[in-house]
């Protein structure tokens, strides 16, 4: 595995791919099924694209719906390499590209997603690029799966320490902050989309302490802001707080903004 740089840059997941692939949670299948029903083409004939696909967590979920073709677009070499490995049994075509320059053929996609990654994109440039790649009536989805921290007092207390004790200013987006607060307005204001929908679902995942800590070790924005020393101190606090808890229930809230091309 590639080592994490001592001064990790915002948005650069080099060296984080192993933890990302091994520990990050998935998304509500029922919610995904609901917005895939909006596609202009039946799924067995549809072309899907997952942009900012990372290690393929959301990409793998899309394969279970049996699309005709599925692209996975990822700019980071480390993440894309892991993604290609983890989706090897599935018919996924991996490409190097970004939200701003996907490399996808014009008018080729019935569906395009960004899962836990749209907050890193140049918003308006990316939306124009997605509209170029989508067919008329095609569906764009920005989706996140943040923790519902209010459901677990201890996890909420640990998160609060980032701001109170470590001076974290803000999360780039945890799916419950950042661009998500304005995303409905942003999509509604874009002339290329004729309709915007918001969908949400909650699911509880039981996990070991090791998995929970692995998820934290896959995070970029907090690590990049705090630096390695402070981030390590925060992880140590989490480890000690969870010492007596062999397993914990973590509530995840899948949140999806769905925009339909006019």
PDB file of C-alpha atoms in Angstrom:
ATOM      1  CA  UNK A   1       0.000   0.000   0.000  1.00  0.00           C
ATOM      2  CA  UNK A   2       1.185   3.532  -0.752  1.00  0.00           C
ATOM      3  CA  UNK A   3       2.208   5.432   2.371  1.00  0.00           C
ATOM      4  CA  UNK A   4       0.163   8.462   3.396  1.00  0.00           C
ATOM      5  CA  UNK A   5       2.071  11.665   2.837  1.00  0.00           C
ATOM      6  CA  UNK A   6       3.006  13.542   6.001  1.00  0.00           C
ATOM      7  CA  UNK A   7       1.243  16.627   4.629  1.00  0.00           C
ATOM      8  CA  UNK A   8      -1.837  15.196   2.932  1.00  0.00           C
ATOM      9  CA  UNK A   9      -3.439  17.578   0.454  1.00  0.00           C
ATOM     10  CA  UNK A  10      -7.206  18.203   0.491  1.00  0.00           C
ATOM     11  CA  UNK A  11      -8.927  15.787  -1.863  1.00  0.00           C
ATOM     12  CA  UNK A  12      -5.845  13.578  -2.356  1.00  0.00           C
ATOM     13  CA  UNK A  13      -6.654  10.039  -1.213  1.00  0.00           C
ATOM     14  CA  UNK A  14      -3.272   8.556  -2.132  1.00  0.00           C
ATOM     15  CA  UNK A  15      -2.349   6.084   0.605  1.00  0.00           C
ATOM     16  CA  UNK A  16      -5.900   5.947   1.993  1.00  0.00           C
ATOM     17  CA  UNK A  17      -7.323   3.488  -0.533  1.00  0.00           C
ATOM     18  CA  UNK A  18      -6.810   0.315   1.532  1.00  0.00           C
ATOM     19  CA  UNK A  19      -8.721   1.647   4.537  1.00  0.00           C
ATOM     20  CA  UNK A  20     -11.304   3.184   2.213  1.00  0.00           C
ATOM     21  CA  UNK A  21     -11.909  -0.102   0.416  1.00  0.00           C
ATOM     22  CA  UNK A  22     -11.853  -2.251   3.564  1.00  0.00           C
ATOM     23  CA  UNK A  23     -13.929  -0.210   5.988  1.00  0.00           C
ATOM     24  CA  UNK A  24     -16.152   2.423   4.389  1.00  0.00           C
ATOM     25  CA  UNK A  25     -19.899   1.687   4.627  1.00  0.00           C
ATOM     26  CA  UNK A  26     -22.292   1.277   1.733  1.00  0.00           C
ATOM     27  CA  UNK A  27     -25.510   3.030   0.741  1.00  0.00           C
ATOM     28  CA  UNK A  28     -29.193   2.192   1.118  1.00  0.00           C
ATOM     29  CA  UNK A  29     -30.074  -0.236  -1.676  1.00  0.00           C
ATOM     30  CA  UNK A  30     -33.785   0.593  -1.392  1.00  0.00           C
ATOM     31  CA  UNK A  31     -33.088   4.293  -1.907  1.00  0.00           C
ATOM     32  CA  UNK A  32     -30.852   3.592  -4.904  1.00  0.00           C
ATOM     33  CA  UNK A  33     -33.542   1.369  -6.374  1.00  0.00           C
ATOM     34  CA  UNK A  34     -36.009   4.251  -6.025  1.00  0.00           C
ATOM     35  CA  UNK A  35     -34.009   6.758  -8.052  1.00  0.00           C
ATOM     36  CA  UNK A  36     -32.897   4.221 -10.662  1.00  0.00           C
ATOM     37  CA  UNK A  37     -36.605   3.793 -11.422  1.00  0.00           C
ATOM     38  CA  UNK A  38     -36.476   7.339 -12.880  1.00  0.00           C
ATOM     39  CA  UNK A  39     -34.096   6.389 -15.703  1.00  0.00           C
ATOM     40  CA  UNK A  40     -35.309   7.055 -19.253  1.00  0.00           C
ATOM     41  CA  UNK A  41     -34.248   3.533 -20.281  1.00  0.00           C
ATOM     42  CA  UNK A  42     -34.874   0.132 -18.696  1.00  0.00           C
ATOM     43  CA  UNK A  43     -31.865  -0.963 -16.642  1.00  0.00           C
ATOM     44  CA  UNK A  44     -30.917  -3.966 -18.835  1.00  0.00           C
ATOM     45  CA  UNK A  45     -30.442  -1.488 -21.708  1.00  0.00           C
ATOM     46  CA  UNK A  46     -29.099   1.434 -19.654  1.00  0.00           C
ATOM     47  CA  UNK A  47     -25.600   2.920 -19.490  1.00  0.00           C
ATOM     48  CA  UNK A  48     -24.524   4.082 -16.042  1.00  0.00           C
ATOM     49  CA  UNK A  49     -21.477   6.077 -14.956  1.00  0.00           C
ATOM     50  CA  UNK A  50     -20.077   6.477 -11.455  1.00  0.00           C
ATOM     51  CA  UNK A  51     -17.766   9.504 -11.357  1.00  0.00           C
ATOM     52  CA  UNK A  52     -15.305   9.990  -8.517  1.00  0.00           C
ATOM     53  CA  UNK A  53     -15.784   6.272  -8.035  1.00  0.00           C
ATOM     54  CA  UNK A  54     -12.930   5.893  -5.551  1.00  0.00           C
ATOM     55  CA  UNK A  55     -12.444   2.226  -4.693  1.00  0.00           C
ATOM     56  CA  UNK A  56     -15.774   1.251  -6.235  1.00  0.00           C
ATOM     57  CA  UNK A  57     -18.051   0.987  -3.182  1.00  0.00           C
ATOM     58  CA  UNK A  58     -21.025   2.603  -4.933  1.00  0.00           C
ATOM     59  CA  UNK A  59     -19.959   1.178  -8.294  1.00  0.00           C
ATOM     60  CA  UNK A  60     -20.333  -2.369  -6.965  1.00  0.00           C
ATOM     61  CA  UNK A  61     -23.815  -1.574  -5.715  1.00  0.00           C
ATOM     62  CA  UNK A  62     -24.772  -0.340  -9.191  1.00  0.00           C
ATOM     63  CA  UNK A  63     -23.609  -3.634 -10.741  1.00  0.00           C
ATOM     64  CA  UNK A  64     -26.275  -5.501  -8.765  1.00  0.00           C
ATOM     65  CA  UNK A  65     -28.995  -3.784 -10.791  1.00  0.00           C
ATOM     66  CA  UNK A  66     -27.730  -5.316 -14.046  1.00  0.00           C
ATOM     67  CA  UNK A  67     -27.087  -2.323 -16.324  1.00  0.00           C
ATOM     68  CA  UNK A  68     -26.030  -2.849 -19.918  1.00  0.00           C
ATOM     69  CA  UNK A  69     -22.830  -0.839 -19.404  1.00  0.00           C
ATOM     70  CA  UNK A  70     -21.168   0.695 -16.361  1.00  0.00           C
ATOM     71  CA  UNK A  71     -18.324   3.216 -16.381  1.00  0.00           C
ATOM     72  CA  UNK A  72     -16.286   4.046 -13.278  1.00  0.00           C
ATOM     73  CA  UNK A  73     -14.336   7.302 -13.532  1.00  0.00           C
ATOM     74  CA  UNK A  74     -11.677   8.137 -10.927  1.00  0.00           C
ATOM     75  CA  UNK A  75      -8.778  10.653 -11.037  1.00  0.00           C
ATOM     76  CA  UNK A  76      -6.611   9.174  -8.263  1.00  0.00           C
ATOM     77  CA  UNK A  77      -4.350   6.338  -9.438  1.00  0.00           C
ATOM     78  CA  UNK A  78      -4.225   4.647  -6.012  1.00  0.00           C
ATOM     79  CA  UNK A  79      -7.994   4.651  -5.562  1.00  0.00           C
ATOM     80  CA  UNK A  80      -8.660   3.599  -9.159  1.00  0.00           C
ATOM     81  CA  UNK A  81      -6.237   0.681  -8.852  1.00  0.00           C
ATOM     82  CA  UNK A  82      -8.060  -0.622  -5.785  1.00  0.00           C
ATOM     83  CA  UNK A  83     -11.395  -0.044  -7.485  1.00  0.00           C
ATOM     84  CA  UNK A  84     -10.400  -2.088 -10.503  1.00  0.00           C
ATOM     85  CA  UNK A  85      -9.327  -4.928  -8.197  1.00  0.00           C
ATOM     86  CA  UNK A  86     -12.451  -4.904  -6.033  1.00  0.00           C
ATOM     87  CA  UNK A  87     -14.800  -4.789  -9.033  1.00  0.00           C
ATOM     88  CA  UNK A  88     -12.824  -7.278 -11.141  1.00  0.00           C
ATOM     89  CA  UNK A  89     -15.629  -9.902 -11.046  1.00  0.00           C
ATOM     90  CA  UNK A  90     -18.099  -7.342 -12.440  1.00  0.00           C
ATOM     91  CA  UNK A  91     -18.506  -5.768 -15.907  1.00  0.00           C
ATOM     92  CA  UNK A  92     -17.110  -2.341 -15.014  1.00  0.00           C
ATOM     93  CA  UNK A  93     -15.041  -0.191 -17.388  1.00  0.00           C
ATOM     94  CA  UNK A  94     -12.619   1.935 -15.343  1.00  0.00           C
ATOM     95  CA  UNK A  95     -11.366   5.227 -16.777  1.00  0.00           C
ATOM     96  CA  UNK A  96      -9.026   7.941 -15.520  1.00  0.00           C
ATOM     97  CA  UNK A  97     -10.959  11.189 -15.400  1.00  0.00           C
ATOM     98  CA  UNK A  98     -12.496  13.795 -13.143  1.00  0.00           C
ATOM     99  CA  UNK A  99     -15.874  15.399 -12.532  1.00  0.00           C
ATOM    100  CA  UNK A 100     -14.784  18.320 -14.701  1.00  0.00           C
ATOM    101  CA  UNK A 101     -13.402  16.118 -17.494  1.00  0.00           C
ATOM    102  CA  UNK A 102     -14.975  12.673 -17.357  1.00  0.00           C
ATOM    103  CA  UNK A 103     -13.871  11.551 -20.808  1.00  0.00           C
ATOM    104  CA  UNK A 104     -17.304   9.964 -21.280  1.00  0.00           C
ATOM    105  CA  UNK A 105     -18.847  10.096 -24.776  1.00  0.00           C
ATOM    106  CA  UNK A 106     -21.344  12.901 -25.346  1.00  0.00           C
ATOM    107  CA  UNK A 107     -24.958  11.828 -24.786  1.00  0.00           C
ATOM    108  CA  UNK A 108     -23.919   8.324 -23.786  1.00  0.00           C
ATOM    109  CA  UNK A 109     -25.287   7.918 -20.252  1.00  0.00           C
ATOM    110  CA  UNK A 110     -28.752   7.315 -18.873  1.00  0.00           C
ATOM    111  CA  UNK A 111     -27.416   7.838 -15.344  1.00  0.00           C
ATOM    112  CA  UNK A 112     -24.418   9.522 -13.751  1.00  0.00           C
ATOM    113  CA  UNK A 113     -23.552   9.535 -10.055  1.00  0.00           C
ATOM    114  CA  UNK A 114     -21.066  11.024  -7.659  1.00  0.00           C
ATOM    115  CA  UNK A 115     -21.035   9.111  -4.376  1.00  0.00           C
ATOM    116  CA  UNK A 116     -19.452  10.934  -1.416  1.00  0.00           C
ATOM    117  CA  UNK A 117     -17.335  12.933  -3.834  1.00  0.00           C
ATOM    118  CA  UNK A 118     -19.295  15.810  -5.421  1.00  0.00           C
ATOM    119  CA  UNK A 119     -18.040  18.195  -2.724  1.00  0.00           C
ATOM    120  CA  UNK A 120     -14.544  17.966  -4.267  1.00  0.00           C
ATOM    121  CA  UNK A 121     -15.744  19.042  -7.729  1.00  0.00           C
ATOM    122  CA  UNK A 122     -15.794  22.474  -9.355  1.00  0.00           C
ATOM    123  CA  UNK A 123     -19.578  22.551  -9.094  1.00  0.00           C
ATOM    124  CA  UNK A 124     -20.735  24.418 -12.195  1.00  0.00           C
ATOM    125  CA  UNK A 125     -18.028  23.022 -14.479  1.00  0.00           C
ATOM    126  CA  UNK A 126     -18.881  19.505 -13.313  1.00  0.00           C
ATOM    127  CA  UNK A 127     -22.630  19.960 -13.807  1.00  0.00           C
ATOM    128  CA  UNK A 128     -22.063  21.186 -17.363  1.00  0.00           C
ATOM    129  CA  UNK A 129     -19.849  18.166 -18.007  1.00  0.00           C
ATOM    130  CA  UNK A 130     -22.475  15.771 -16.620  1.00  0.00           C
ATOM    131  CA  UNK A 131     -25.162  17.301 -18.802  1.00  0.00           C
ATOM    132  CA  UNK A 132     -22.902  16.803 -21.825  1.00  0.00           C
ATOM    133  CA  UNK A 133     -22.474  13.105 -21.015  1.00  0.00           C
ATOM    134  CA  UNK A 134     -26.145  12.457 -20.157  1.00  0.00           C
ATOM    135  CA  UNK A 135     -28.866  11.609 -22.629  1.00  0.00           C
ATOM    136  CA  UNK A 136     -32.057  13.738 -22.658  1.00  0.00           C
ATOM    137  CA  UNK A 137     -34.033  12.688 -19.588  1.00  0.00           C
ATOM    138  CA  UNK A 138     -30.875  11.241 -18.049  1.00  0.00           C
ATOM    139  CA  UNK A 139     -30.459  11.286 -14.283  1.00  0.00           C
ATOM    140  CA  UNK A 140     -27.651  12.808 -12.219  1.00  0.00           C
ATOM    141  CA  UNK A 141     -27.386  11.837  -8.535  1.00  0.00           C
ATOM    142  CA  UNK A 142     -25.139  13.305  -5.858  1.00  0.00           C
ATOM    143  CA  UNK A 143     -25.244  10.901  -2.938  1.00  0.00           C
ATOM    144  CA  UNK A 144     -23.635  10.727   0.503  1.00  0.00           C
ATOM    145  CA  UNK A 145     -23.938   8.426   3.512  1.00  0.00           C
ATOM    146  CA  UNK A 146     -23.098  10.470   6.628  1.00  0.00           C
ATOM    147  CA  UNK A 147     -23.485   9.140  10.143  1.00  0.00           C
ATOM    148  CA  UNK A 148     -26.634  10.234  11.965  1.00  0.00           C
ATOM    149  CA  UNK A 149     -24.585  11.273  14.992  1.00  0.00           C
ATOM    150  CA  UNK A 150     -27.610  12.249  17.051  1.00  0.00           C
ATOM    151  CA  UNK A 151     -28.449   8.530  17.247  1.00  0.00           C
ATOM    152  CA  UNK A 152     -25.262   7.719  19.219  1.00  0.00           C
ATOM    153  CA  UNK A 153     -24.198  10.022  22.066  1.00  0.00           C
ATOM    154  CA  UNK A 154     -20.589   8.769  22.283  1.00  0.00           C
ATOM    155  CA  UNK A 155     -19.920   9.181  18.562  1.00  0.00           C
ATOM    156  CA  UNK A 156     -21.400  12.687  18.687  1.00  0.00           C
ATOM    157  CA  UNK A 157     -19.114  13.575  21.612  1.00  0.00           C
ATOM    158  CA  UNK A 158     -16.065  12.327  19.717  1.00  0.00           C
ATOM    159  CA  UNK A 159     -16.993  14.346  16.632  1.00  0.00           C
ATOM    160  CA  UNK A 160     -17.505  17.467  18.756  1.00  0.00           C
ATOM    161  CA  UNK A 161     -13.941  17.145  20.070  1.00  0.00           C
ATOM    162  CA  UNK A 162     -12.660  17.885  16.576  1.00  0.00           C
ATOM    163  CA  UNK A 163     -14.135  21.376  16.769  1.00  0.00           C
ATOM    164  CA  UNK A 164     -13.758  22.134  20.494  1.00  0.00           C
ATOM    165  CA  UNK A 165     -10.393  20.539  21.305  1.00  0.00           C
ATOM    166  CA  UNK A 166      -8.630  20.388  17.932  1.00  0.00           C
ATOM    167  CA  UNK A 167      -9.829  23.583  16.287  1.00  0.00           C
ATOM    168  CA  UNK A 168     -11.349  22.022  13.173  1.00  0.00           C
ATOM    169  CA  UNK A 169     -13.098  24.781  11.238  1.00  0.00           C
ATOM    170  CA  UNK A 170     -15.483  22.711   9.129  1.00  0.00           C
ATOM    171  CA  UNK A 171     -15.828  19.482   7.218  1.00  0.00           C
ATOM    172  CA  UNK A 172     -15.492  19.842   3.451  1.00  0.00           C
ATOM    173  CA  UNK A 173     -18.541  17.630   3.392  1.00  0.00           C
ATOM    174  CA  UNK A 174     -19.505  14.790   5.613  1.00  0.00           C
ATOM    175  CA  UNK A 175     -22.738  14.546   3.644  1.00  0.00           C
ATOM    176  CA  UNK A 176     -24.365  16.566   6.400  1.00  0.00           C
ATOM    177  CA  UNK A 177     -22.449  19.808   5.813  1.00  0.00           C
ATOM    178  CA  UNK A 178     -20.712  21.841   3.151  1.00  0.00           C
ATOM    179  CA  UNK A 179     -22.287  21.901  -0.304  1.00  0.00           C
ATOM    180  CA  UNK A 180     -25.266  19.778   0.773  1.00  0.00           C
ATOM    181  CA  UNK A 181     -26.863  22.791   2.479  1.00  0.00           C
ATOM    182  CA  UNK A 182     -27.196  24.605  -0.875  1.00  0.00           C
ATOM    183  CA  UNK A 183     -27.354  21.706  -3.307  1.00  0.00           C
ATOM    184  CA  UNK A 184     -31.095  21.755  -3.980  1.00  0.00           C
ATOM    185  CA  UNK A 185     -30.908  25.461  -4.859  1.00  0.00           C
ATOM    186  CA  UNK A 186     -27.805  24.908  -7.008  1.00  0.00           C
ATOM    187  CA  UNK A 187     -29.477  22.173  -9.046  1.00  0.00           C
ATOM    188  CA  UNK A 188     -32.769  24.057  -9.345  1.00  0.00           C
ATOM    189  CA  UNK A 189     -30.917  27.118 -10.624  1.00  0.00           C
ATOM    190  CA  UNK A 190     -29.164  25.211 -13.410  1.00  0.00           C
ATOM    191  CA  UNK A 191     -31.035  25.562 -16.685  1.00  0.00           C
ATOM    192  CA  UNK A 192     -29.996  22.108 -17.875  1.00  0.00           C
ATOM    193  CA  UNK A 193     -32.104  20.268 -15.301  1.00  0.00           C
ATOM    194  CA  UNK A 194     -35.891  20.204 -15.410  1.00  0.00           C
ATOM    195  CA  UNK A 195     -36.550  18.588 -12.027  1.00  0.00           C
ATOM    196  CA  UNK A 196     -34.737  18.049  -8.731  1.00  0.00           C
ATOM    197  CA  UNK A 197     -35.706  15.561  -6.041  1.00  0.00           C
ATOM    198  CA  UNK A 198     -34.305  14.856  -2.573  1.00  0.00           C
ATOM    199  CA  UNK A 199     -34.350  11.353  -1.069  1.00  0.00           C
ATOM    200  CA  UNK A 200     -33.203  10.045   2.313  1.00  0.00           C
ATOM    201  CA  UNK A 201     -33.035   6.703   4.137  1.00  0.00           C
ATOM    202  CA  UNK A 202     -31.506   5.494   7.422  1.00  0.00           C
ATOM    203  CA  UNK A 203     -29.871   2.150   8.157  1.00  0.00           C
ATOM    204  CA  UNK A 204     -28.015   0.849  11.206  1.00  0.00           C
ATOM    205  CA  UNK A 205     -24.678  -0.903  10.696  1.00  0.00           C
ATOM    206  CA  UNK A 206     -23.150  -2.948  13.514  1.00  0.00           C
ATOM    207  CA  UNK A 207     -19.372  -2.797  13.377  1.00  0.00           C
ATOM    208  CA  UNK A 208     -16.284  -3.594  15.382  1.00  0.00           C
ATOM    209  CA  UNK A 209     -14.083  -0.935  16.911  1.00  0.00           C
ATOM    210  CA  UNK A 210     -11.417  -1.866  14.345  1.00  0.00           C
ATOM    211  CA  UNK A 211     -13.755  -1.111  11.468  1.00  0.00           C
ATOM    212  CA  UNK A 212     -14.893   2.179  12.973  1.00  0.00           C
ATOM    213  CA  UNK A 213     -11.290   3.273  13.417  1.00  0.00           C
ATOM    214  CA  UNK A 214     -10.493   2.104   9.888  1.00  0.00           C
ATOM    215  CA  UNK A 215     -13.192   4.417   8.553  1.00  0.00           C
ATOM    216  CA  UNK A 216     -11.575   7.360  10.338  1.00  0.00           C
ATOM    217  CA  UNK A 217      -8.200   6.397   8.844  1.00  0.00           C
ATOM    218  CA  UNK A 218      -9.732   6.647   5.363  1.00  0.00           C
ATOM    219  CA  UNK A 219     -10.811  10.278   5.889  1.00  0.00           C
ATOM    220  CA  UNK A 220      -9.058  13.045   3.955  1.00  0.00           C
ATOM    221  CA  UNK A 221     -10.548  16.401   4.929  1.00  0.00           C
ATOM    222  CA  UNK A 222     -10.011  16.192   8.715  1.00  0.00           C
ATOM    223  CA  UNK A 223      -6.529  14.743   8.315  1.00  0.00           C
ATOM    224  CA  UNK A 224      -5.513  17.414   5.797  1.00  0.00           C
ATOM    225  CA  UNK A 225      -6.765  20.219   8.057  1.00  0.00           C
ATOM    226  CA  UNK A 226      -5.321  18.959  11.355  1.00  0.00           C
ATOM    227  CA  UNK A 227      -2.033  17.514  10.124  1.00  0.00           C
ATOM    228  CA  UNK A 228      -0.662  14.086  11.007  1.00  0.00           C
ATOM    229  CA  UNK A 229       0.238  14.857  14.636  1.00  0.00           C
ATOM    230  CA  UNK A 230      -3.134  16.262  15.705  1.00  0.00           C
ATOM    231  CA  UNK A 231      -5.028  13.708  13.660  1.00  0.00           C
ATOM    232  CA  UNK A 232      -3.077  10.932  15.394  1.00  0.00           C
ATOM    233  CA  UNK A 233      -3.957  12.437  18.774  1.00  0.00           C
ATOM    234  CA  UNK A 234      -7.625  12.451  17.828  1.00  0.00           C
ATOM    235  CA  UNK A 235      -7.474   8.807  16.740  1.00  0.00           C
ATOM    236  CA  UNK A 236      -5.882   7.898  20.091  1.00  0.00           C
ATOM    237  CA  UNK A 237      -8.774   9.545  21.939  1.00  0.00           C
ATOM    238  CA  UNK A 238     -11.251   7.568  19.832  1.00  0.00           C
ATOM    239  CA  UNK A 239      -9.366   4.317  20.509  1.00  0.00           C
ATOM    240  CA  UNK A 240      -9.433   4.870  24.285  1.00  0.00           C
ATOM    241  CA  UNK A 241     -13.098   5.927  24.316  1.00  0.00           C
ATOM    242  CA  UNK A 242     -14.076   2.719  22.508  1.00  0.00           C
ATOM    243  CA  UNK A 243     -11.811   0.384  24.529  1.00  0.00           C
ATOM    244  CA  UNK A 244     -14.675  -1.264  26.409  1.00  0.00           C
ATOM    245  CA  UNK A 245     -17.035  -1.444  23.415  1.00  0.00           C
ATOM    246  CA  UNK A 246     -16.440  -4.577  21.299  1.00  0.00           C
ATOM    247  CA  UNK A 247     -19.116  -3.578  18.774  1.00  0.00           C
ATOM    248  CA  UNK A 248     -21.121  -0.448  18.166  1.00  0.00           C
ATOM    249  CA  UNK A 249     -24.227   0.423  16.199  1.00  0.00           C
ATOM    250  CA  UNK A 250     -23.688   3.253  13.748  1.00  0.00           C
ATOM    251  CA  UNK A 251     -26.669   4.825  12.015  1.00  0.00           C
ATOM    252  CA  UNK A 252     -25.973   5.941   8.460  1.00  0.00           C
ATOM    253  CA  UNK A 253     -28.264   8.317   6.593  1.00  0.00           C
ATOM    254  CA  UNK A 254     -28.117   7.904   2.823  1.00  0.00           C
ATOM    255  CA  UNK A 255     -28.905  11.318   1.292  1.00  0.00           C
ATOM    256  CA  UNK A 256     -29.425  11.733  -2.444  1.00  0.00           C
ATOM    257  CA  UNK A 257     -30.027  14.760  -4.627  1.00  0.00           C
ATOM    258  CA  UNK A 258     -31.536  13.631  -7.930  1.00  0.00           C
ATOM    259  CA  UNK A 259     -31.590  15.916 -10.972  1.00  0.00           C
ATOM    260  CA  UNK A 260     -33.211  15.057 -14.319  1.00  0.00           C
ATOM    261  CA  UNK A 261     -31.821  16.504 -17.525  1.00  0.00           C
ATOM    262  CA  UNK A 262     -34.299  18.561 -19.524  1.00  0.00           C
TER     263      UNK A 262
END
